[in-house]
Tab-separated table of C-alpha atoms and ligand atoms in Angstrom:
chain	number	residue	atom	x	y	z
S	577	UNK	CA	-0.147	-0.016	0.016
S	578	UNK	CA	1.723	3.434	-0.934
S	579	UNK	CA	1.693	5.704	2.042
S	580	UNK	CA	0.941	9.255	1.444
S	581	UNK	CA	0.764	12.102	3.770
S	582	UNK	CA	-1.829	12.663	6.171
S	583	UNK	CA	-4.462	14.452	5.422
S	584	UNK	CA	-4.492	18.245	5.804
S	585	UNK	CA	-0.633	17.631	6.087
S	586	UNK	CA	1.435	18.965	3.109
S	587	UNK	CA	4.443	19.178	1.753
S	588	UNK	CA	6.447	22.118	0.484
S	589	UNK	CA	8.113	21.606	-2.406
S	590	UNK	CA	11.342	23.575	-4.082
S	591	UNK	CA	8.758	25.794	-6.128
S	592	UNK	CA	6.791	26.744	-3.134
S	593	UNK	CA	9.936	26.939	-0.465
S	594	UNK	CA	11.965	29.890	-2.716
S	595	UNK	CA	8.508	32.012	-2.371
S	596	UNK	CA	8.222	31.330	1.345
S	597	UNK	CA	11.835	32.415	1.643
S	598	UNK	CA	10.861	35.580	0.289
S	599	UNK	CA	7.767	36.051	2.844
S	600	UNK	CA	10.100	35.141	5.774
S	601	UNK	CA	12.735	37.339	4.786
S	602	UNK	CA	10.632	40.611	3.910
S	603	UNK	CA	8.504	40.057	7.603
S	604	UNK	CA	11.693	39.770	9.553
S	605	UNK	CA	12.496	42.844	7.824
S	606	UNK	CA	9.487	44.781	9.103
S	607	UNK	CA	9.229	43.056	11.945
S	608	UNK	CA	12.908	44.100	12.729
S	609	UNK	CA	12.004	48.120	11.617
S	610	UNK	CA	9.397	47.973	14.188
S	611	UNK	CA	11.901	46.508	17.113
S	612	UNK	CA	10.440	42.354	17.543
S	613	UNK	CA	12.642	40.232	18.290
S	614	UNK	CA	12.417	36.202	17.793
S	615	UNK	CA	11.306	33.606	20.246
S	616	UNK	CA	11.316	30.066	19.554
S	617	UNK	CA	8.750	27.478	21.242
S	618	UNK	CA	7.810	24.106	21.713
S	619	UNK	CA	5.328	22.828	19.118
S	620	UNK	CA	4.200	20.693	22.006
S	621	UNK	CA	2.113	22.188	24.874
S	622	UNK	CA	0.200	21.326	28.080
S	623	UNK	CA	-3.664	21.077	26.937
S	624	UNK	CA	-4.433	23.046	29.840
S	625	UNK	CA	-2.921	26.169	28.210
S	626	UNK	CA	-4.745	25.992	25.180
S	627	UNK	CA	-8.277	25.702	26.824
S	628	UNK	CA	-7.518	28.089	29.435
S	629	UNK	CA	-5.995	30.582	26.725
S	630	UNK	CA	-8.551	30.363	23.858
S	631	UNK	CA	-11.622	28.977	26.068
S	632	UNK	CA	-13.848	26.061	26.039
S	633	UNK	CA	-16.473	27.201	23.995
S	634	UNK	CA	-14.222	27.624	21.045
S	635	UNK	CA	-14.309	25.923	17.807
S	636	UNK	CA	-10.663	25.511	18.185
S	637	UNK	CA	-10.868	23.944	21.590
S	638	UNK	CA	-13.889	22.277	21.456
S	639	UNK	CA	-13.076	20.312	17.944
S	640	UNK	CA	-9.878	20.863	16.372
S	641	UNK	CA	-6.971	20.503	18.495
S	642	UNK	CA	-4.835	17.132	18.206
S	643	UNK	CA	-4.641	16.353	21.898
S	644	UNK	CA	-3.073	13.211	23.374
S	645	UNK	CA	-2.217	11.271	26.204
S	646	UNK	CA	1.491	11.407	27.299
S	647	UNK	CA	2.888	8.316	28.881
S	648	UNK	CA	2.370	9.441	32.683
S	649	UNK	CA	-1.653	9.743	31.027
S	650	UNK	CA	-1.030	14.068	31.245
S	651	UNK	CA	-2.792	15.540	28.328
S	652	UNK	CA	-0.851	17.357	25.320
S	653	UNK	CA	-1.769	19.290	22.636
S	654	UNK	CA	0.065	20.110	19.116
S	655	UNK	CA	0.069	23.812	19.571
S	656	UNK	CA	-3.210	25.360	17.637
S	657	UNK	CA	-1.798	28.801	17.581
S	658	UNK	CA	1.031	30.722	19.205
S	659	UNK	CA	-0.120	33.384	21.326
S	660	UNK	CA	-0.535	31.277	24.464
S	661	UNK	CA	2.698	29.844	24.070
S	662	UNK	CA	3.873	33.017	23.701
S	663	UNK	CA	2.796	33.979	27.415
S	664	UNK	CA	3.413	30.577	28.524
S	665	UNK	CA	7.139	31.709	28.117
S	666	UNK	CA	6.803	35.348	29.141
S	667	UNK	CA	5.070	34.138	32.639
S	668	UNK	CA	7.964	30.943	32.609
S	669	UNK	CA	10.527	33.342	32.124
S	670	UNK	CA	9.698	36.137	34.050
S	671	UNK	CA	10.012	38.434	30.800
S	672	UNK	CA	7.935	41.399	32.411
S	673	UNK	CA	10.881	41.593	35.100
S	674	UNK	CA	13.567	41.660	32.780
S	675	UNK	CA	11.217	44.613	30.285
S	676	UNK	CA	8.767	46.847	30.964
S	677	UNK	CA	7.511	46.033	27.111
S	678	UNK	CA	8.642	42.979	25.471
S	679	UNK	CA	7.951	42.732	21.518
S	680	UNK	CA	8.393	39.149	20.341
S	681	UNK	CA	8.030	37.343	16.973
S	682	UNK	CA	7.576	33.354	16.305
S	683	UNK	CA	7.527	31.683	12.939
S	684	UNK	CA	6.265	28.141	13.019
S	685	UNK	CA	3.502	25.503	12.001
S	686	UNK	CA	0.216	25.024	13.987
S	687	UNK	CA	-1.965	22.025	13.975
S	688	UNK	CA	-5.992	22.184	13.533
S	689	UNK	CA	-8.188	19.438	13.164
S	690	UNK	CA	-10.414	21.347	10.798
S	691	UNK	CA	-12.005	20.550	7.301
S	692	UNK	CA	-8.961	20.753	4.664
S	693	UNK	CA	-9.911	22.912	1.442
S	694	UNK	CA	-8.049	25.585	-0.646
S	695	UNK	CA	-6.223	27.660	2.163
S	696	UNK	CA	-7.194	25.480	5.349
S	697	UNK	CA	-4.782	23.185	6.326
S	698	UNK	CA	-4.265	20.419	9.579
S	699	UNK	CA	-0.727	21.710	9.648
S	700	UNK	CA	-0.295	25.278	8.444
S	701	UNK	CA	2.506	28.091	9.389
S	702	UNK	CA	1.798	31.249	11.118
S	703	UNK	CA	4.142	34.313	11.399
S	704	UNK	CA	2.869	35.997	14.103
S	705	UNK	CA	4.000	39.035	16.546
S	706	UNK	CA	2.540	40.189	20.248
S	707	UNK	CA	3.527	43.076	22.258
S	708	UNK	CA	3.189	42.885	25.872
S	709	UNK	CA	3.508	45.599	28.300
S	710	UNK	CA	1.371	48.219	26.722
S	711	UNK	CA	-2.021	49.373	26.480
S	712	UNK	CA	-1.744	52.705	24.683
S	713	UNK	CA	-3.639	53.068	21.422
S	714	UNK	CA	-0.333	54.150	19.659
S	715	UNK	CA	1.043	50.708	20.283
S	716	UNK	CA	-2.574	49.224	18.202
S	717	UNK	CA	-1.888	51.749	15.503
S	718	UNK	CA	1.644	50.990	15.185
S	719	UNK	CA	1.173	47.157	14.865
S	720	UNK	CA	-1.453	47.974	12.099
S	721	UNK	CA	0.627	50.258	10.653
S	722	UNK	CA	3.714	47.539	10.262
S	723	UNK	CA	1.228	45.061	9.152
S	724	UNK	CA	0.521	47.939	6.176
S	725	UNK	CA	3.795	48.322	5.531
S	726	UNK	CA	4.675	44.391	5.370
S	727	UNK	CA	1.740	44.362	2.894
S	728	UNK	CA	3.150	46.900	0.343
S	729	UNK	CA	6.531	45.810	0.394
S	730	UNK	CA	4.994	42.674	-0.568
S	731	UNK	CA	3.159	44.308	-3.003
S	732	UNK	CA	-0.027	42.994	-2.002
S	733	UNK	CA	-3.526	44.219	-2.498
S	734	UNK	CA	-5.479	43.689	1.251
S	735	UNK	CA	-8.335	45.091	3.179
S	736	UNK	CA	-7.911	45.346	6.882
S	737	UNK	CA	-10.831	45.309	9.071
S	738	UNK	CA	-11.006	46.704	12.597
S	739	UNK	CA	-13.345	46.532	15.300
S	740	UNK	CA	-13.383	47.174	19.455
S	741	UNK	CA	-14.751	44.522	21.393
S	742	UNK	CA	-14.999	46.126	24.277
S	743	UNK	CA	-13.941	45.232	27.700
S	744	UNK	CA	-14.746	43.385	30.920
S	745	UNK	CA	-16.647	46.091	31.896
S	746	UNK	CA	-18.994	46.911	28.622
S	747	UNK	CA	-18.903	43.474	26.887
S	748	UNK	CA	-20.831	41.451	29.249
S	749	UNK	CA	-23.770	44.145	28.782
S	750	UNK	CA	-23.391	43.231	24.967
S	751	UNK	CA	-22.883	39.796	25.545
S	752	UNK	CA	-26.738	39.853	27.496
S	753	UNK	CA	-28.079	41.903	24.497
S	754	UNK	CA	-27.056	39.706	21.975
S	755	UNK	CA	-28.687	36.878	24.258
S	756	UNK	CA	-31.935	38.352	24.143
S	757	UNK	CA	-31.937	39.252	20.892
S	758	UNK	CA	-31.166	35.761	19.623
S	759	UNK	CA	-34.101	34.296	21.755
S	760	UNK	CA	-36.631	36.843	20.282
S	761	UNK	CA	-35.013	34.728	17.203
S	762	UNK	CA	-34.553	31.282	18.138
S	763	UNK	CA	-37.035	29.727	15.379
S	764	UNK	CA	-34.367	31.448	13.001
S	765	UNK	CA	-31.583	30.174	14.279
S	766	UNK	CA	-29.525	26.674	13.562
S	767	UNK	CA	-28.643	23.963	16.086
S	768	UNK	CA	-25.207	25.505	17.038
S	769	UNK	CA	-26.402	28.448	17.869
S	770	UNK	CA	-28.812	27.376	19.807
S	771	UNK	CA	-26.382	26.346	21.714
S	772	UNK	CA	-23.901	28.967	21.548
S	773	UNK	CA	-26.530	31.242	22.881
S	774	UNK	CA	-26.419	29.938	26.261
S	775	UNK	CA	-22.456	29.282	26.585
S	776	UNK	CA	-21.049	32.471	24.221
S	777	UNK	CA	-23.775	34.129	22.421
S	778	UNK	CA	-20.397	36.045	20.598
S	779	UNK	CA	-20.296	33.263	18.432
S	780	UNK	CA	-23.467	34.001	16.564
S	781	UNK	CA	-21.850	36.444	14.733
S	782	UNK	CA	-19.517	33.784	13.361
S	783	UNK	CA	-21.695	31.265	12.268
S	784	UNK	CA	-21.579	30.771	8.382
S	785	UNK	CA	-25.269	29.013	8.119
S	786	UNK	CA	-26.929	31.982	5.348
S	787	UNK	CA	-30.231	31.666	7.760
S	788	UNK	CA	-28.520	32.536	10.797
S	789	UNK	CA	-25.808	35.493	8.661
S	790	UNK	CA	-29.326	36.814	7.594
S	791	UNK	CA	-30.674	36.755	11.349
S	792	UNK	CA	-27.253	38.382	12.914
S	793	UNK	CA	-27.215	41.019	10.246
S	794	UNK	CA	-30.181	42.650	12.382
S	795	UNK	CA	-28.207	42.607	15.766
S	796	UNK	CA	-27.121	44.763	17.986
S	797	UNK	CA	-23.369	45.835	17.387
S	798	UNK	CA	-21.271	46.364	19.861
S	799	UNK	CA	-19.544	49.703	19.122
S	800	UNK	CA	-23.019	51.130	20.676
S	801	UNK	CA	-22.381	48.960	23.962
S	802	UNK	CA	-18.459	50.480	24.268
S	803	UNK	CA	-17.697	51.897	27.641
S	804	UNK	CA	-16.200	55.542	27.471
S	805	UNK	CA	-12.688	54.960	28.214
S	806	UNK	CA	-12.898	51.513	25.509
S	807	UNK	CA	-14.586	54.273	23.112
S	808	UNK	CA	-12.003	56.714	23.831
S	809	UNK	CA	-9.309	54.086	23.411
S	810	UNK	CA	-10.921	53.496	19.768
S	811	UNK	CA	-11.383	56.561	18.286
S	812	UNK	CA	-7.618	57.324	19.203
S	813	UNK	CA	-6.412	54.125	17.651
S	814	UNK	CA	-8.275	55.127	14.589
S	815	UNK	CA	-7.133	58.649	14.568
S	816	UNK	CA	-3.438	57.042	14.526
S	817	UNK	CA	-4.183	55.272	11.295
S	818	UNK	CA	-6.018	57.930	9.316
S	819	UNK	CA	-3.031	60.401	10.062
S	820	UNK	CA	-0.969	57.815	8.122
S	821	UNK	CA	-2.990	56.819	5.693
S	822	UNK	CA	-3.174	53.645	6.581
S	823	UNK	CA	-6.839	52.026	4.794
S	824	UNK	CA	-9.278	50.300	6.940
S	825	UNK	CA	-12.651	49.365	7.257
S	826	UNK	CA	-14.714	49.644	10.217
S	827	UNK	CA	-16.591	46.630	10.625
S	828	UNK	CA	-18.850	46.267	13.783
S	829	UNK	CA	-19.762	42.763	13.442
S	830	UNK	CA	-15.560	41.548	13.533
S	831	UNK	CA	-15.304	39.091	16.015
S	832	UNK	CA	-12.762	36.425	16.497
S	833	UNK	CA	-13.041	32.526	16.955
S	834	UNK	CA	-10.639	32.975	19.996
S	835	UNK	CA	-11.790	34.335	23.543
S	836	UNK	CA	-8.878	35.897	24.802
S	837	UNK	CA	-9.311	39.761	22.869
S	838	UNK	CA	-11.005	42.852	23.856
S	839	UNK	CA	-10.824	46.355	22.728
S	840	UNK	CA	-9.044	46.306	19.380
S	841	UNK	CA	-9.557	43.210	17.049
S	842	UNK	CA	-8.763	43.112	13.485
S	843	UNK	CA	-8.831	41.126	10.213
S	844	UNK	CA	-7.042	41.330	7.099
S	845	UNK	CA	-8.269	39.872	3.583
S	846	UNK	CA	-7.243	39.015	0.118
S	847	UNK	CA	-8.853	38.395	-2.548
S	848	UNK	CA	-8.226	35.677	-4.971
S	849	UNK	CA	-8.542	33.125	-2.315
S	850	UNK	CA	-11.883	31.455	-2.267
S	851	UNK	CA	-13.700	31.611	1.133
S	852	UNK	CA	-10.460	31.398	3.193
S	853	UNK	CA	-9.469	34.606	2.624
S	854	UNK	CA	-8.147	35.624	6.008
S	855	UNK	CA	-4.322	36.411	6.035
S	856	UNK	CA	-4.011	37.698	9.145
S	857	UNK	CA	-6.185	38.459	12.379
S	858	UNK	CA	-5.255	39.977	16.224
S	859	UNK	CA	-6.059	42.004	18.218
S	860	UNK	CA	-5.608	43.223	22.068
S	861	UNK	CA	-5.825	41.072	24.872
S	862	UNK	CA	-5.487	42.536	28.420
S	863	UNK	CA	-6.716	39.990	30.673
S	864	UNK	CA	-4.783	37.066	29.235
S	865	UNK	CA	-1.516	36.846	31.044
S	866	UNK	CA	-3.032	37.640	34.321
S	867	UNK	CA	-5.317	34.952	33.362
S	868	UNK	CA	-2.738	32.135	32.548
S	869	UNK	CA	-1.035	32.890	36.386
S	870	UNK	CA	1.266	36.093	35.350
S	871	UNK	CA	1.158	39.696	36.096
S	872	UNK	CA	-1.422	41.994	34.649
S	873	UNK	CA	0.197	42.697	32.044
S	874	UNK	CA	-1.776	43.782	28.651
S	875	UNK	CA	-1.022	42.206	25.527
S	876	UNK	CA	-1.920	42.744	21.660
S	877	UNK	CA	-0.680	40.392	18.347
S	878	UNK	CA	-1.217	39.471	15.574
S	879	UNK	CA	-0.889	36.207	13.227
S	880	UNK	CA	-0.452	35.863	9.663
S	881	UNK	CA	-1.081	32.324	7.461
S	882	UNK	CA	1.679	32.225	5.846
S	883	UNK	CA	0.209	29.066	3.204
S	884	UNK	CA	-2.346	31.578	2.243
S	885	UNK	CA	0.023	34.576	1.779
S	886	UNK	CA	2.064	32.291	-0.465
S	887	UNK	CA	-0.743	31.592	-2.646
S	888	UNK	CA	-0.984	35.490	-3.333
S	889	UNK	CA	2.471	36.090	-3.938
S	890	UNK	CA	2.581	33.232	-6.359
S	891	UNK	CA	-0.394	34.207	-8.064
S	892	UNK	CA	1.111	37.627	-8.504
S	893	UNK	CA	4.319	36.290	-9.397
S	894	UNK	CA	2.624	34.499	-12.256
S	895	UNK	CA	1.012	37.398	-13.240
S	896	UNK	CA	4.186	39.159	-13.274
S	897	UNK	CA	2.685	41.661	-11.068
S	898	UNK	CA	6.059	41.921	-8.740
S	899	UNK	CA	7.839	43.629	-11.786
S	900	UNK	CA	4.904	45.934	-12.496
S	901	UNK	CA	6.042	49.291	-11.532
S	902	UNK	CA	3.262	51.552	-8.732
S	903	UNK	CA	4.438	54.142	-11.046
S	904	UNK	CA	5.716	55.134	-14.512
S	905	UNK	CA	7.307	58.488	-14.229
S	906	UNK	CA	7.685	59.984	-17.985
S	907	UNK	CA	9.371	63.368	-17.860
S	908	UNK	CA	9.592	65.515	-20.813
S	909	UNK	CA	13.006	67.389	-21.424
S	910	UNK	CA	16.294	67.887	-19.402
S	911	UNK	CA	14.245	70.050	-16.139
S	912	UNK	CA	11.278	67.344	-16.265
S	913	UNK	CA	14.174	64.859	-16.185
S	914	UNK	CA	15.993	66.396	-13.127
S	915	UNK	CA	12.416	66.615	-10.755
S	916	UNK	CA	11.579	62.845	-11.717
S	917	UNK	CA	14.793	61.685	-10.995
S	918	UNK	CA	14.399	63.100	-7.341
S	919	UNK	CA	10.636	61.984	-7.304
S	920	UNK	CA	11.515	58.129	-8.436
S	921	UNK	CA	14.407	58.107	-5.833
S	922	UNK	CA	12.062	59.559	-3.149
S	923	UNK	CA	9.210	56.539	-3.815
S	924	UNK	CA	12.077	53.793	-4.219
S	925	UNK	CA	13.133	54.810	-0.811
S	926	UNK	CA	9.743	54.066	0.014
S	927	UNK	CA	9.989	50.853	-1.245
S	928	UNK	CA	7.733	51.816	-4.612
S	929	UNK	CA	8.606	50.274	-7.311
S	930	UNK	CA	9.311	53.021	-9.897
S	931	UNK	CA	10.225	53.486	-13.512
S	932	UNK	CA	11.663	56.269	-15.200
S	933	UNK	CA	12.559	56.840	-19.135
S	934	UNK	CA	15.102	59.322	-19.949
S	935	UNK	CA	13.322	63.274	-20.230
S	936	UNK	CA	14.942	63.192	-24.146
S	937	UNK	CA	12.216	60.391	-25.065
S	938	UNK	CA	9.015	61.661	-26.732
S	939	UNK	CA	5.993	61.094	-24.924
S	940	UNK	CA	4.229	58.596	-27.351
S	941	UNK	CA	7.353	56.193	-26.944
S	942	UNK	CA	7.745	56.601	-23.147
S	943	UNK	CA	3.661	56.050	-23.351
S	944	UNK	CA	4.215	52.828	-24.841
S	945	UNK	CA	6.829	51.717	-22.378
S	946	UNK	CA	4.526	51.873	-19.831
S	947	UNK	CA	2.076	50.123	-21.245
S	948	UNK	CA	4.470	46.925	-22.204
S	949	UNK	CA	5.272	47.096	-18.480
S	950	UNK	CA	1.585	47.202	-16.776
S	951	UNK	CA	2.223	50.177	-15.283
S	952	UNK	CA	-1.517	51.005	-13.346
S	953	UNK	CA	-0.057	54.873	-13.254
S	954	UNK	CA	1.710	57.360	-15.167
S	955	UNK	CA	2.627	60.359	-14.408
S	956	UNK	CA	3.629	62.673	-16.664
S	957	UNK	CA	5.893	65.651	-16.189
S	958	UNK	CA	6.065	68.241	-19.106
S	959	UNK	CA	7.938	71.217	-18.883
S	960	UNK	CA	5.151	73.927	-18.927
S	961	UNK	CA	3.098	71.773	-16.261
S	962	UNK	CA	6.465	71.498	-13.910
S	963	UNK	CA	6.713	75.377	-14.077
S	964	UNK	CA	3.099	75.683	-12.539
S	965	UNK	CA	4.202	72.820	-9.958
S	966	UNK	CA	1.684	70.252	-11.926
S	967	UNK	CA	1.669	66.886	-13.194
S	968	UNK	CA	-0.953	64.883	-14.814
S	969	UNK	CA	-1.260	61.135	-13.885
S	970	UNK	CA	-3.010	58.711	-16.255
S	971	UNK	CA	-4.999	56.050	-14.971
S	972	UNK	CA	-4.002	53.304	-17.801
S	973	UNK	CA	-6.591	50.966	-16.709
S	974	UNK	CA	-9.211	53.434	-16.468
S	975	UNK	CA	-7.222	55.480	-19.408
S	976	UNK	CA	-8.348	58.593	-18.309
S	977	UNK	CA	-6.243	61.797	-17.317
S	978	UNK	CA	-6.053	63.997	-14.548
S	979	UNK	CA	-4.032	67.360	-13.621
S	980	UNK	CA	-2.463	66.834	-10.389
S	981	UNK	CA	0.072	69.258	-8.303
S	982	UNK	CA	2.861	67.454	-7.940
S	983	UNK	CA	4.725	68.811	-4.074
S	984	UNK	CA	7.621	67.229	-4.525
S	985	UNK	CA	8.196	67.396	-0.967
S	986	UNK	CA	5.362	64.930	0.037
S	987	UNK	CA	6.318	62.103	1.844
S	988	UNK	CA	6.241	58.914	-0.896
S	989	UNK	CA	3.491	57.093	0.557
S	990	UNK	CA	1.565	60.228	0.935
S	991	UNK	CA	2.348	60.966	-2.837
S	992	UNK	CA	0.956	57.503	-4.161
S	993	UNK	CA	-1.871	57.774	-1.761
S	994	UNK	CA	-2.689	61.004	-3.804
S	995	UNK	CA	-2.082	59.452	-7.323
S	996	UNK	CA	-4.479	55.982	-6.933
S	997	UNK	CA	-6.558	58.321	-4.909
S	998	UNK	CA	-7.449	60.782	-8.074
S	999	UNK	CA	-9.165	57.706	-9.419
S	1000	UNK	CA	-12.020	58.077	-6.765
S	1001	UNK	CA	-12.531	61.590	-6.758
S	1002	UNK	CA	-14.609	63.534	-9.768
S	1003	UNK	CA	-12.805	64.762	-12.673
S	1004	UNK	CA	-11.562	68.621	-12.155
S	1005	UNK	CA	-13.522	71.155	-13.960
S	1006	UNK	CA	-11.040	71.699	-16.853
S	1007	UNK	CA	-9.132	75.321	-16.422
C	817	HAM	P1	-6.445	33.506	13.688
C	817	HAM	O1	-7.281	34.023	13.083
C	817	HAM	O2	-7.021	31.929	14.693
C	817	HAM	O3	-5.965	33.950	15.170
C	817	HAM	O4	-4.999	33.163	13.061
C	817	HAM	C1	-4.752	33.733	12.273
C	817	HAM	C2	-4.377	33.590	10.608
C	817	HAM	O5	-3.388	32.176	10.796
C	817	HAM	C3	-5.684	33.660	9.980
C	817	HAM	O6	-5.718	34.450	9.460
C	817	HAM	C4	-5.395	32.751	8.678
C	817	HAM	O7	-4.597	33.595	7.624
C	817	HAM	C5	-4.502	31.700	9.762
C	817	HAM	N1	-5.140	30.295	9.757
C	817	HAM	C6	-5.820	29.593	10.765
C	817	HAM	N2	-5.852	28.495	10.596
C	817	HAM	C7	-5.722	28.318	9.362
C	817	HAM	C8	-5.860	26.923	8.540
C	817	HAM	N3	-6.553	25.893	9.121
C	817	HAM	N4	-5.003	26.700	7.346
C	817	HAM	C9	-4.440	27.591	7.333
C	817	HAM	N5	-4.541	28.903	7.596
C	817	HAM	C10	-4.871	29.314	8.891
C	817	HAM	C11	-4.706	33.298	15.750
C	817	HAM	O8	-3.805	32.271	15.571
C	817	HAM	C12	-4.284	34.304	16.930
C	817	HAM	N6	-3.006	33.615	17.662
C	817	HAM	C13	-3.649	35.631	16.315
C	817	HAM	C14	-2.935	36.431	17.365
C	817	HAM	C15	-1.937	37.000	18.154
C	817	HAM	N7	-3.821	37.275	18.336
C	817	HAM	C16	-3.270	38.313	19.105
C	817	HAM	N8	-1.787	37.564	18.676
C-alpha cells in the first residue's frame, strides 16, 4: 500500500519554498524595523494552556485540537496557535521583570483539525507577533501600520477590517443584549447557535449558516455598547491610523474565533483565495497574562497565515505583478527629467517600484513602454506644467488623465496615495 502524507498535512516543494523564503525575509525585515525579536517555542504544550487561553467554548478547543495522552497520562496538545505559548514562556521566564515592554515574534507550524480545503490545512504556518506591556492606542496603531508596511513591501493588495470588542466592563452588557436578541429569533437559528446562545452568544456572529447570517444582520452591534474608556481608546487608534494613511474599514460585526480578545480586534483579507480569504488576524488581549497566572500585563498581537500569503505571492508572480511598476514617470525635457529623478528616488526609498525614462524620449514612446510594463499609473511631467508645479496622472486602466499638483516634498506613501485616490475623485473642471 502506498503511504501518503496525513490528510491536511502538506509537503512544501522547492518551487514553493522559494516564495516562503521571500515572505520570511520581508516579514523579518518589517518586524525588525518595529523592534521585535524572535522567540522560538515548543510545538507541544500542556492541553490546559490552550483550553484556558483560547476558551473552552471555541471551535478550536471544542473540536480542532490534536490532543493525546503522554505516557504518564497527562494531556498534551500540538499547538493550534502561538499566542498562548508566547505568554506561557513570558510568565515562565519572568520577562516582565527584565523589560517593561516585550515585542516578540515567532514563525512556525500550527495544528488544527479543521476540514481541509483550499487555503485551510491541518498543519499550517503562522508568522505571529505579540507586544506585552503596552495598552495605549498608539501601539495598536503601530502594529497595524507595520502590517500595512509589510503588505505594501510584498506588493499585495489587502483589506484591513477593524473593530473594538470592548472590555470586562462593557462586553457583558453587549453579551446579554445579543443573547436576548438571539432568543427573540430562536426559531430562525441553527442548532449550533442554540447552544452558542447559552454558552457564548458572541459566537452567533461567527456562524456561517446563511439563515443565521440573515438573522445576525439585524443583531445589535458592540460599538453601540462600548464604555467611555473603550470608545476613547478606539477613537485614538483610528485617528492614528488615519494620520498615517492606513487604509482600513470599520466592521462592527467582526468577532474573532478565540475568546481572549478585548478592545481592538482586526482581520486582514485578500482577494483570490476563495472562502479562506483571511490572511491575518489579531487584536488586544489585556486580561490574558493574568488569566494564565502572570502579572496584570496587557497585550496585543497578530498572526499571518503563511500558506495563504504564499498563494497570493505565487499568483502575483504568475501574472508578473511583482515586476509591475507602481508608477511610471514620463519626463518631457531636461528640467522635467531632473525633477522626475528626485521623485523616483524618494518613492523607491519608500519601497515603491518606480520606472523612469530619459526626458529626451518623446511622450508616445514612453507611454508605449509604460503600457508594456503594465504600469497602472503614469505621471507625466511636461516642462510647462512643471513650471506651474503640476503634472498629469494617467490611470492606464481607466484610460483617464487627471491633472494634479505635484508637491515634490510629499513623503512617498502620501504621494502614491494621492495618485491612487485621484481615481475616486470626480474629474476637476477643465481650466
Ligand atoms: P487566527 O485568526 O486563528 O488567530 O489565525 C491567524 C491566521 O492564521 C488566519 O488569519 C489564517 O490566515 C491562518 N490560519 C488559521 N487557521 C488556518 C488553517 N487551518 N489553515 C491555514 N491557515 C490558517 C490566531 O491564531 C491568533 N493567535 C492571532 C493573534 C496573535 N492574536 C493576538 N496575537
